[in-house]
């Protein structure tokens, strides 16, 4: 089962996974002098503000992905990137510390996935997803703005049909659907035994503050919150162009938890004193993949991005890039049979899944630190010390940077936290920070 | 720099890499232009002018030698750094990431051959 000139490929879903797949498939096919016909089915035009024109997500392109894309020749310009991020500020009840990586270079991109939040009036920035889809189109992909209604099989080949009657029979079907919409049900109905990934809900909302206020209060830093609020795993505020995006991860996120977070003194201190939560603002509860599909492939079908396997909590677009490119390479060089995908695409999914298992431990430890006041103070002291001394090692800063920005694998983060020097410094800082607790308690 | 600009901005004439120094990263021009110059004694030879999307400093990713030339901004230029360790780790997992760099190096060898033949 090999793709050859004239082969037809259907990509269902024109988010980052689908666009990356299409881009790399067509690029590799061109190098191999194979002419493919690729149809990308995407009902969104990414022109409508609000959730209808958006594949809801925090909109962070990690430091590692920005570099990979640079090496791939893909430049992200300021008509798509709303803010280049060069640092992050960690907020805890024990204090706040700003972490600057060496080089002070803006290598994290804050974008809006869609046309921007509901209520947006200034359309200065293009949708990131539309930008990527445009790259795929520039290599010859045909985008069909319609929702796929059915997928069935004709002589062992997938047949796609949309609401408006578009579609056809293909040599390869690529599922790049998200986990928030109805795409997973469609894939389950294909009759190939596809098991969807396990998911959890996140909360994202956008506040219009204007460029000047954002510059003054948030700058080019991502703001990360490690607060001891029950059910809250992690939260961040990401400055964009005229909006800030609030992202929350946790258990059963509801209005009560959102209010507890937004009303906390640490969050309030980030905003202007006279600011209050506007009645009307864009918000959504998108799902994310927390455990991938056990077999994200079959004969002439492959599942990429969130509907297959992805990175846990962070760098979802980086995970899209990895699975999309691995699937494209397999399709061009190894074929489109289940065996080819198992042998050549499967290891990429497995590597992500293994790293996610380590990530669960990393987040478990982070959760523990969040709950223990003395550990929080010790960690804060260690980071603050590292940031004050330019020449010293930045073990904790580096670990936190990679954990919160998703710039490195969880395995690498975990290995660094197991280093005796790291553990020794942390224990020392916890011990030194202990008397402060007594002083505070005694006051 | 605009809020949405990535990388680091260099002013006209500012050196991004310097001939003879040890390098551990490569660069991609994001906007503006940079010029590649080589100094032999007192003489300075201009080797190339690079624009958006062009790479430089990539030899440092593959060998351990010092920088073979100086690259400086021509007007205001913005460049993105690609770390050697991060890049090599990724290339080990996905060798095709090096394809564009090989393409660029191959084009440079072709240009050098043409110059040598003149």
mmCIF file of C-alpha atoms in Angstrom, chain A residues 23 27-28 31 64 66-68 70-73 75-78 81-84 103 105-109 321-322 325 329, chain B residues 1-8 28-30 52-53 55 78-83 86-87 90 93-97 99-100:
data_model
loop_
_atom_site.group_PDB
_atom_site.id
_atom_site.type_symbol
_atom_site.label_atom_id
_atom_site.label_comp_id
_atom_site.label_asym_id
_atom_site.label_seq_id
_atom_site.Cartn_x
_atom_site.Cartn_y
_atom_site.Cartn_z
ATOM 1 C CA UNK A 23 2.350 20.636 4.439
ATOM 2 C CA UNK A 27 6.736 18.813 0.613
ATOM 3 C CA UNK A 28 8.122 15.271 0.902
ATOM 4 C CA UNK A 31 11.044 15.922 -3.217
ATOM 5 C CA UNK A 64 11.202 24.242 20.891
ATOM 6 C CA UNK A 66 9.422 27.928 17.202
ATOM 7 C CA UNK A 67 12.986 26.657 16.661
ATOM 8 C CA UNK A 68 11.898 23.515 14.766
ATOM 9 C CA UNK A 70 12.613 28.028 11.974
ATOM 10 C CA UNK A 71 14.763 25.077 10.852
ATOM 11 C CA UNK A 72 11.887 23.901 8.614
ATOM 12 C CA UNK A 73 11.893 27.314 6.928
ATOM 13 C CA UNK A 75 8.680 31.896 9.719
ATOM 14 C CA UNK A 76 6.061 33.125 12.166
ATOM 15 C CA UNK A 77 5.598 36.838 11.555
ATOM 16 C CA UNK A 78 4.048 39.563 13.676
ATOM 17 C CA UNK A 81 2.194 36.265 16.450
ATOM 18 C CA UNK A 82 0.529 38.729 18.795
ATOM 19 C CA UNK A 83 3.288 38.724 21.362
ATOM 20 C CA UNK A 84 6.763 37.235 21.565
ATOM 21 C CA UNK A 103 19.773 35.190 25.954
ATOM 22 C CA UNK A 105 15.306 36.194 23.293
ATOM 23 C CA UNK A 106 11.649 36.083 22.318
ATOM 24 C CA UNK A 107 11.272 32.467 21.283
ATOM 25 C CA UNK A 108 7.769 31.664 22.476
ATOM 26 C CA UNK A 109 4.875 32.860 20.346
ATOM 27 C CA UNK A 321 3.753 18.832 14.695
ATOM 28 C CA UNK A 322 5.465 15.640 15.862
ATOM 29 C CA UNK A 325 5.247 14.862 10.491
ATOM 30 C CA UNK A 329 6.937 10.521 6.572
ATOM 31 C CA UNK B 1 10.664 45.465 17.991
ATOM 32 C CA UNK B 2 6.924 44.996 17.637
ATOM 33 C CA UNK B 3 5.211 43.046 20.418
ATOM 34 C CA UNK B 4 4.712 40.090 18.074
ATOM 35 C CA UNK B 5 8.263 39.917 16.768
ATOM 36 C CA UNK B 6 10.222 36.765 17.609
ATOM 37 C CA UNK B 7 13.980 36.493 18.028
ATOM 38 C CA UNK B 8 16.367 39.303 18.822
ATOM 39 C CA UNK B 28 17.488 32.170 10.973
ATOM 40 C CA UNK B 29 16.874 35.675 9.624
ATOM 41 C CA UNK B 30 13.331 36.704 10.594
ATOM 42 C CA UNK B 52 14.279 36.526 5.643
ATOM 43 C CA UNK B 53 14.279 32.741 5.939
ATOM 44 C CA UNK B 55 20.216 30.429 7.769
ATOM 45 C CA UNK B 78 15.932 40.402 13.526
ATOM 46 C CA UNK B 79 17.217 36.854 13.901
ATOM 47 C CA UNK B 80 16.069 33.722 15.696
ATOM 48 C CA UNK B 81 18.587 31.495 17.456
ATOM 49 C CA UNK B 82 18.457 27.722 17.141
ATOM 50 C CA UNK B 83 20.306 25.923 19.937
ATOM 51 C CA UNK B 86 18.123 21.093 20.964
ATOM 52 C CA UNK B 87 18.599 20.827 17.203
ATOM 53 C CA UNK B 90 15.656 16.577 17.377
ATOM 54 C CA UNK B 93 14.668 11.692 16.244
ATOM 55 C CA UNK B 94 13.711 13.255 12.897
ATOM 56 C CA UNK B 95 16.646 13.468 10.445
ATOM 57 C CA UNK B 96 14.455 15.237 7.879
ATOM 58 C CA UNK B 97 14.659 18.396 10.021
ATOM 59 C CA UNK B 99 16.931 18.754 5.018
ATOM 60 C CA UNK B 100 16.543 22.523 4.544
#
